Short mmCIF file of C-alpha atoms in Angstrom, two decimals:
data_model
loop_
_atom_site.label_atom_id
_atom_site.label_comp_id
_atom_site.label_asym_id
_atom_site.label_seq_id
_atom_site.Cartn_x
_atom_site.Cartn_y
_atom_site.Cartn_z
CA MET A 4 63.40 181.53 73.06
CA PRO A 5 65.19 178.40 74.21
CA LEU A 6 66.73 178.61 77.61
CA CYS A 7 70.48 178.52 77.86
CA PRO A 8 71.76 175.68 79.99
CA SER A 9 73.19 176.68 83.32
CA SER A 10 76.84 176.19 84.08
CA TRP A 11 75.90 172.88 85.76
CA ASP A 12 73.93 171.47 82.83
CA VAL A 13 76.87 170.07 80.93
CA ILE A 14 75.87 167.63 78.23
CA GLY A 15 77.42 164.20 78.59
CA VAL A 16 78.40 164.51 82.25
CA ASP A 17 77.36 161.68 84.58
CA TYR A 18 76.61 163.52 87.82
CA ASP A 19 76.23 160.26 89.75
CA MET A 20 79.82 159.39 88.87
CA ILE A 21 80.96 162.88 89.93
CA MET A 22 79.31 162.41 93.33
CA ILE A 23 80.94 158.99 93.79
CA ALA A 24 84.35 160.44 92.92
CA GLN A 25 83.87 163.13 95.60
CA VAL A 26 83.13 160.68 98.42
CA PRO A 27 86.06 160.23 100.84
CA SER A 28 87.57 156.82 101.40
CA LEU A 29 86.69 154.86 104.52
CA GLN A 30 90.39 154.78 105.43
CA SER A 31 90.52 158.59 105.47
CA LEU A 32 87.39 158.79 107.60
CA GLU A 33 88.84 156.24 110.04
CA LEU A 34 92.01 158.32 110.31
CA PHE A 35 90.04 161.52 111.00
CA VAL A 36 88.00 159.79 113.71
CA SER A 37 91.24 158.62 115.31
CA VAL A 38 92.65 162.17 115.23
CA VAL A 39 89.59 163.43 117.11
CA ASP A 40 89.57 160.50 119.55
CA LEU A 41 93.29 160.74 120.33
CA GLY A 42 93.61 164.53 120.04
CA SER A 43 96.72 164.24 117.90
CA VAL A 44 97.61 163.63 114.26
CA SER A 45 100.86 161.94 115.27
CA LYS A 46 99.09 159.52 117.63
CA ALA A 47 96.50 158.74 114.95
CA ALA A 48 99.30 158.12 112.46
CA ARG A 49 100.91 155.59 114.81
CA ARG A 50 97.58 153.82 115.31
CA HIS A 51 97.15 153.46 111.56
CA LEU A 52 100.82 152.55 110.95
CA ILE A 53 101.51 155.48 108.63
CA SER A 54 103.86 158.44 108.86
CA GLN A 55 102.74 161.76 110.36
CA PRO A 56 103.22 163.62 107.04
CA SER A 57 101.00 161.03 105.31
CA ALA A 58 98.35 161.43 108.01
CA SER A 59 98.48 165.23 107.76
CA ALA A 60 98.15 165.00 103.97
CA ARG A 61 95.05 162.80 104.26
CA ILE A 62 93.39 165.19 106.71
CA ALA A 63 94.24 168.11 104.40
CA GLU A 64 92.70 166.20 101.49
CA LEU A 65 89.50 165.69 103.50
CA GLU A 66 89.38 169.42 104.24
CA ARG A 67 89.78 170.22 100.53
CA LEU A 68 87.08 167.70 99.64
CA PHE A 69 84.63 169.08 102.20
CA HIS A 70 85.69 172.75 101.79
CA LEU A 71 85.85 172.85 105.60
CA LYS A 72 88.47 173.32 108.26
CA LEU A 73 88.29 170.18 110.38
CA VAL A 74 91.33 170.34 112.66
CA ASP A 75 93.42 173.17 114.11
CA GLY A 76 96.97 172.32 115.04
CA THR A 77 98.18 173.56 118.45
CA PRO A 78 101.36 173.03 120.48
CA GLN A 79 99.34 170.65 122.67
CA GLY A 80 98.04 168.59 119.74
CA SER A 81 95.06 168.82 117.41
CA THR A 82 91.82 170.59 118.21
CA VAL A 83 88.71 169.71 116.25
CA THR A 84 86.71 172.64 114.86
CA GLU A 85 82.95 173.08 115.22
CA ALA A 86 82.48 171.86 111.65
CA GLY A 87 84.89 169.02 112.38
CA ILE A 88 82.74 167.86 115.30
CA ARG A 89 79.74 167.48 112.99
CA ILE A 90 81.81 165.69 110.35
CA TYR A 91 83.25 163.49 113.11
CA GLN A 92 79.75 162.39 114.12
CA LEU A 93 78.73 161.66 110.53
CA ALA A 94 82.01 159.86 109.85
CA LYS A 95 81.39 157.52 112.79
CA GLU A 96 77.88 156.80 111.48
CA THR A 97 79.29 156.11 108.01
CA LEU A 98 81.93 153.73 109.37
CA ALA A 99 79.31 151.95 111.48
CA SER A 100 77.10 151.54 108.40
CA ALA A 101 80.03 150.16 106.42
CA ASP A 102 80.75 147.71 109.23
CA ARG A 103 77.11 146.58 109.24
CA LEU A 104 77.26 146.18 105.47
CA MET A 105 80.24 143.83 105.71
CA THR A 106 78.68 141.91 108.60
CA VAL A 107 75.46 141.29 106.67
CA ALA A 108 77.39 140.37 103.52
CA LYS A 109 79.44 137.85 105.49
CA GLN A 110 76.30 136.38 107.04
CA LEU A 111 74.70 136.00 103.62
CA SER A 112 77.86 134.42 102.25
CA ASN A 113 78.01 131.97 105.15
CA GLN A 114 74.31 131.19 104.74
CA ARG A 115 74.82 130.38 101.08
CA SER A 116 77.80 128.17 101.88
CA GLN A 117 75.75 126.21 104.46
CA GLU A 118 72.86 125.61 102.08
CA LEU A 119 73.97 123.17 99.40
CA ARG A 120 71.21 122.60 96.86
CA ILE A 121 71.92 119.80 94.41
CA HIS A 122 70.07 118.42 91.40
CA ALA A 123 71.23 114.95 90.37
CA SER A 124 70.18 112.26 87.92
CA HIS A 125 68.94 108.98 89.35
CA THR A 126 72.02 106.77 89.21
CA ILE A 127 74.32 109.42 90.68
CA ALA A 128 71.79 110.37 93.35
CA GLU A 129 71.20 106.79 94.48
CA TYR A 130 74.62 105.17 94.19
CA LEU A 131 77.33 107.87 94.31
CA LEU A 132 76.15 111.12 95.85
CA PRO A 133 75.46 109.81 99.39
CA ASN A 134 79.11 108.79 99.74
CA TRP A 135 80.36 112.10 98.29
CA LEU A 136 78.19 114.09 100.70
CA GLY A 137 79.31 111.94 103.63
CA ILE A 138 82.93 112.86 102.96
CA LEU A 139 82.07 116.53 102.44
CA ARG A 140 80.25 116.74 105.77
CA GLN A 141 83.24 115.36 107.65
CA THR A 142 84.79 118.83 107.34
CA ASN A 143 81.54 120.81 106.94
CA PHE A 144 79.49 119.83 109.98
CA THR A 145 76.84 122.54 109.54
CA LEU A 146 76.31 121.90 105.84
CA ILE A 147 72.68 121.10 104.99
CA PRO A 148 72.38 119.37 101.59
CA GLU A 149 69.07 119.57 99.74
CA LEU A 150 68.80 117.02 96.92
CA THR A 151 66.37 116.98 94.01
CA VAL A 152 66.40 113.85 91.83
CA ALA A 153 65.38 113.94 88.17
CA ASN A 154 66.60 112.69 84.81
CA SER A 155 69.58 114.39 83.19
CA SER A 156 67.56 116.66 80.89
CA ARG A 157 65.50 117.98 83.79
CA VAL A 158 68.61 118.44 85.91
CA ILE A 159 70.08 120.67 83.21
CA GLN A 160 66.92 122.78 83.05
CA SER A 161 66.79 123.06 86.85
CA VAL A 162 70.41 124.20 87.06
CA LYS A 163 69.78 126.84 84.39
CA THR A 164 66.75 128.10 86.31
CA THR A 165 68.05 127.98 89.88
CA GLY A 166 71.82 128.36 89.52
CA ASP A 167 72.32 125.34 91.78
CA LEU A 168 74.86 122.54 91.28
CA GLY A 169 73.88 119.54 89.16
CA PHE A 170 75.19 116.09 88.31
CA ILE A 171 74.22 114.33 85.08
CA GLU A 172 74.94 111.09 83.22
CA SER A 173 74.28 112.29 79.68
CA GLN A 174 76.50 114.02 77.13
CA GLU A 175 74.17 117.03 76.81
CA THR A 176 75.80 120.45 76.73
CA ASP A 177 74.44 123.96 77.11
CA ASP A 178 76.06 127.35 76.45
CA GLU A 179 74.76 128.67 79.78
CA LEU A 180 76.50 125.97 81.82
CA GLU A 181 80.01 125.07 82.87
CA THR A 182 80.79 121.36 83.09
CA ALA A 183 83.41 119.16 84.71
CA VAL A 184 83.93 115.43 84.29
CA VAL A 185 83.65 113.75 87.69
CA GLY A 186 83.92 110.12 86.67
CA THR A 187 82.93 107.31 84.34
CA ASP A 188 80.26 104.64 84.32
CA GLU A 189 79.15 101.80 82.09
CA LEU A 190 75.71 100.65 81.03
CA TRP A 191 75.01 96.93 81.21
CA VAL A 192 72.45 94.94 79.29
CA VAL A 193 70.88 92.70 81.93
CA ALA A 194 68.11 90.14 81.95
CA GLY A 195 66.14 88.11 84.45
CA SER A 196 67.55 84.69 85.25
CA ASN A 197 64.80 82.94 83.24
CA HIS A 198 65.30 85.06 80.10
CA PRO A 199 66.56 83.06 77.08
CA TRP A 200 69.74 85.17 76.96
CA ALA A 201 70.61 84.35 80.58
CA LYS A 202 71.93 80.89 79.64
CA ARG A 203 73.62 82.05 76.46
CA LYS A 204 77.37 81.39 76.33
CA ARG A 205 78.25 83.76 73.49
CA PRO A 206 77.75 87.54 73.29
CA ILE A 207 74.77 88.85 71.41
CA THR A 208 74.98 91.36 68.55
CA PRO A 209 73.50 94.87 68.54
CA GLU A 210 71.09 93.64 65.86
CA LEU A 211 69.78 90.88 68.13
CA LEU A 212 69.53 93.35 70.99
CA ALA A 213 67.50 95.73 68.83
CA SER A 214 65.09 92.96 67.84
CA ALA A 215 64.13 92.09 71.43
CA PRO A 216 61.58 93.96 73.58
CA LEU A 217 63.47 95.96 76.22
CA VAL A 218 62.55 97.70 79.45
CA LEU A 219 64.22 101.12 79.33
CA ARG A 220 64.37 104.39 81.22
CA GLU A 221 62.26 107.28 80.00
CA ARG A 222 63.40 109.69 77.29
CA GLY A 223 65.52 112.48 78.74
CA SER A 224 67.40 110.18 81.08
CA GLY A 225 71.15 109.85 80.63
CA THR A 226 70.87 106.06 80.49
CA ARG A 227 68.35 106.16 77.65
CA SER A 228 70.25 108.86 75.75
CA VAL A 229 73.61 107.06 75.84
CA PHE A 230 72.07 103.69 74.91
CA GLU A 231 70.11 105.07 71.95
CA THR A 232 73.13 107.02 70.69
CA GLN A 233 75.42 103.99 70.76
CA MET A 234 72.82 101.70 69.20
CA ALA A 235 72.34 104.23 66.39
CA LYS A 236 76.12 104.27 65.82
CA ALA A 237 75.95 100.49 65.52
CA GLY A 238 73.29 100.86 62.83
CA CYS A 239 70.39 99.89 65.08
CA GLY A 240 68.35 103.03 65.47
CA GLU A 241 64.99 101.30 65.80
CA LEU A 242 64.37 99.70 69.20
CA LEU A 243 61.54 97.57 70.55
CA LEU A 244 60.07 98.65 73.87
CA GLU A 245 58.44 96.33 76.36
CA ALA A 246 58.09 99.15 78.87
CA GLU A 247 59.40 102.63 79.63
CA MET A 248 59.91 103.57 83.28
CA GLY A 249 61.20 106.56 85.22
CA SER A 250 62.42 104.46 88.13
CA THR A 251 65.55 102.32 88.23
CA SER A 252 64.09 100.19 91.03
CA ALA A 253 60.91 99.58 89.03
CA ILE A 254 62.94 98.44 86.04
CA LYS A 255 64.99 96.02 88.15
CA SER A 256 61.87 94.55 89.72
CA THR A 257 60.31 94.11 86.28
CA LEU A 258 63.40 92.36 84.92
CA VAL A 259 63.59 89.99 87.88
CA LEU A 260 59.88 89.17 88.15
CA ARG A 261 59.01 89.00 84.46
CA GLY A 262 62.31 87.67 83.14
CA SER A 263 62.68 90.67 80.82
CA ALA A 264 65.78 92.36 79.42
CA GLY A 265 66.82 95.97 79.89
CA VAL A 266 69.67 98.46 80.15
CA LEU A 267 70.87 100.03 83.41
CA SER A 268 74.03 101.37 85.01
CA ARG A 269 76.41 98.74 86.36
CA LEU A 270 76.20 100.64 89.65
CA ALA A 271 72.47 100.02 89.82
CA VAL A 272 72.58 96.27 89.13
CA LYS A 273 75.73 95.20 90.97
CA ALA A 274 73.85 93.61 93.88
CA GLU A 275 71.42 91.80 91.55
CA THR A 276 74.16 90.42 89.29
CA ASP A 277 76.14 89.35 92.36
CA ASP A 278 73.20 87.29 93.67
CA CYS A 279 72.32 86.10 90.13
CA SER A 280 68.77 87.46 90.16
CA LEU A 281 69.92 89.42 87.09
CA VAL A 282 72.44 88.27 84.50
CA LYS A 283 74.76 90.55 82.56
CA ILE A 284 74.47 90.00 78.81
CA GLU A 285 77.62 90.63 76.79
CA VAL A 286 77.14 92.58 73.55
CA THR A 287 79.75 92.73 70.79
CA GLY A 288 80.57 95.97 68.97
CA LEU A 289 78.74 98.24 71.40
CA ASP A 290 80.52 100.76 73.63
CA LEU A 291 78.21 101.61 76.52
CA SER A 292 80.72 103.53 78.64
CA ARG A 293 79.78 107.07 79.61
CA THR A 294 81.17 110.05 81.50
CA LEU A 295 79.52 111.62 84.53
CA HIS A 296 79.46 115.42 84.71
CA ALA A 297 78.97 118.17 87.24
CA VAL A 298 77.18 121.21 85.80
CA TRP A 299 76.67 124.73 87.12
CA SER A 300 75.64 128.17 85.91
CA ARG A 301 78.30 129.99 83.91
CA HIS A 302 76.82 133.32 85.04
CA LYS A 303 76.44 132.57 88.77
CA GLY A 304 79.58 130.49 89.17
CA ILE A 305 80.22 127.88 91.83
CA SER A 306 80.48 128.28 95.61
CA SER A 307 83.33 126.93 97.71
CA SER A 308 81.24 124.06 99.11
CA GLU A 309 79.99 123.17 95.63
CA ARG A 310 83.56 123.20 94.31
CA GLU A 311 84.67 120.98 97.19
CA LEU A 312 81.91 118.47 96.40
CA VAL A 313 82.91 118.38 92.73
CA ASN A 314 86.53 117.77 93.73
CA ILE A 315 85.51 114.94 96.07
CA ALA A 316 83.46 113.32 93.31
CA SER A 317 86.36 113.52 90.86
CA GLN A 318 88.88 112.11 93.33
CA MET A 319 86.67 109.21 94.39
CA GLN A 320 85.82 108.17 90.85
CA THR A 321 89.46 108.26 89.78
CA GLY A 322 90.68 106.47 92.88
CA GLY A 323 92.42 109.59 94.25
#
């Protein structure tokens, strides 16, 4: 014969939720502790900036919740009962535990805010981020930035895995990430000073550019992605490669020493074009401008120090 459920075995009742609902508030426990410490409900009410009737009602609610008499009122004040003494001791332990909880949570929050882990693509990491971090640290002296440099595709994957802040130069998007535009940049076609294009007076066409061997960044980099996309829009999807490199500095050295042509950020080649070791080659009908983005986890969100860095980047790039 099947057993009949007891009066407590009610189908569909979440007993954990019932227990949570029956736990007194920390404010009520603090008030009760004050009543015992001060020996008076009225004095405890004044300490907690509430009326005496409100304080009495809260103590009565505790007594109903515990099914215990905690305090006896006397002409001289309030006298704690034997049961009340035990509850008083446990209440103090509970309040101390809650205080420790908040202290640890604050410490963890502060620790997170002092550790700023960043993943950035090469151009941003080398030519923009140091200045941004310098400004951020003027008001965050204890901030310890930790920077990982990779191409834009790898930055996106790292941010998805770690939940850290990232900066990229590509137009890639991902449903798991939030993005914010922090500035703009432009790619330049540049060549060594002894390249045939270096003495050319007129701009070259995308078709001529596509027919020449080029030194480019590796696939997955924002520079490579933007350049290939814009060349494809110009009807020049097939490119000739002289070399493919994962280092901006290596590309610049190759262009200067071998007299080759390549594509890099204007930020990366400013010094070389200023001293004429590299020459900017004008190209007609090719828009090589690009936006720079901050990216972060949509699930984890963004910390205050990360948000401040993003704001600094945006303001500096827009001249704010």
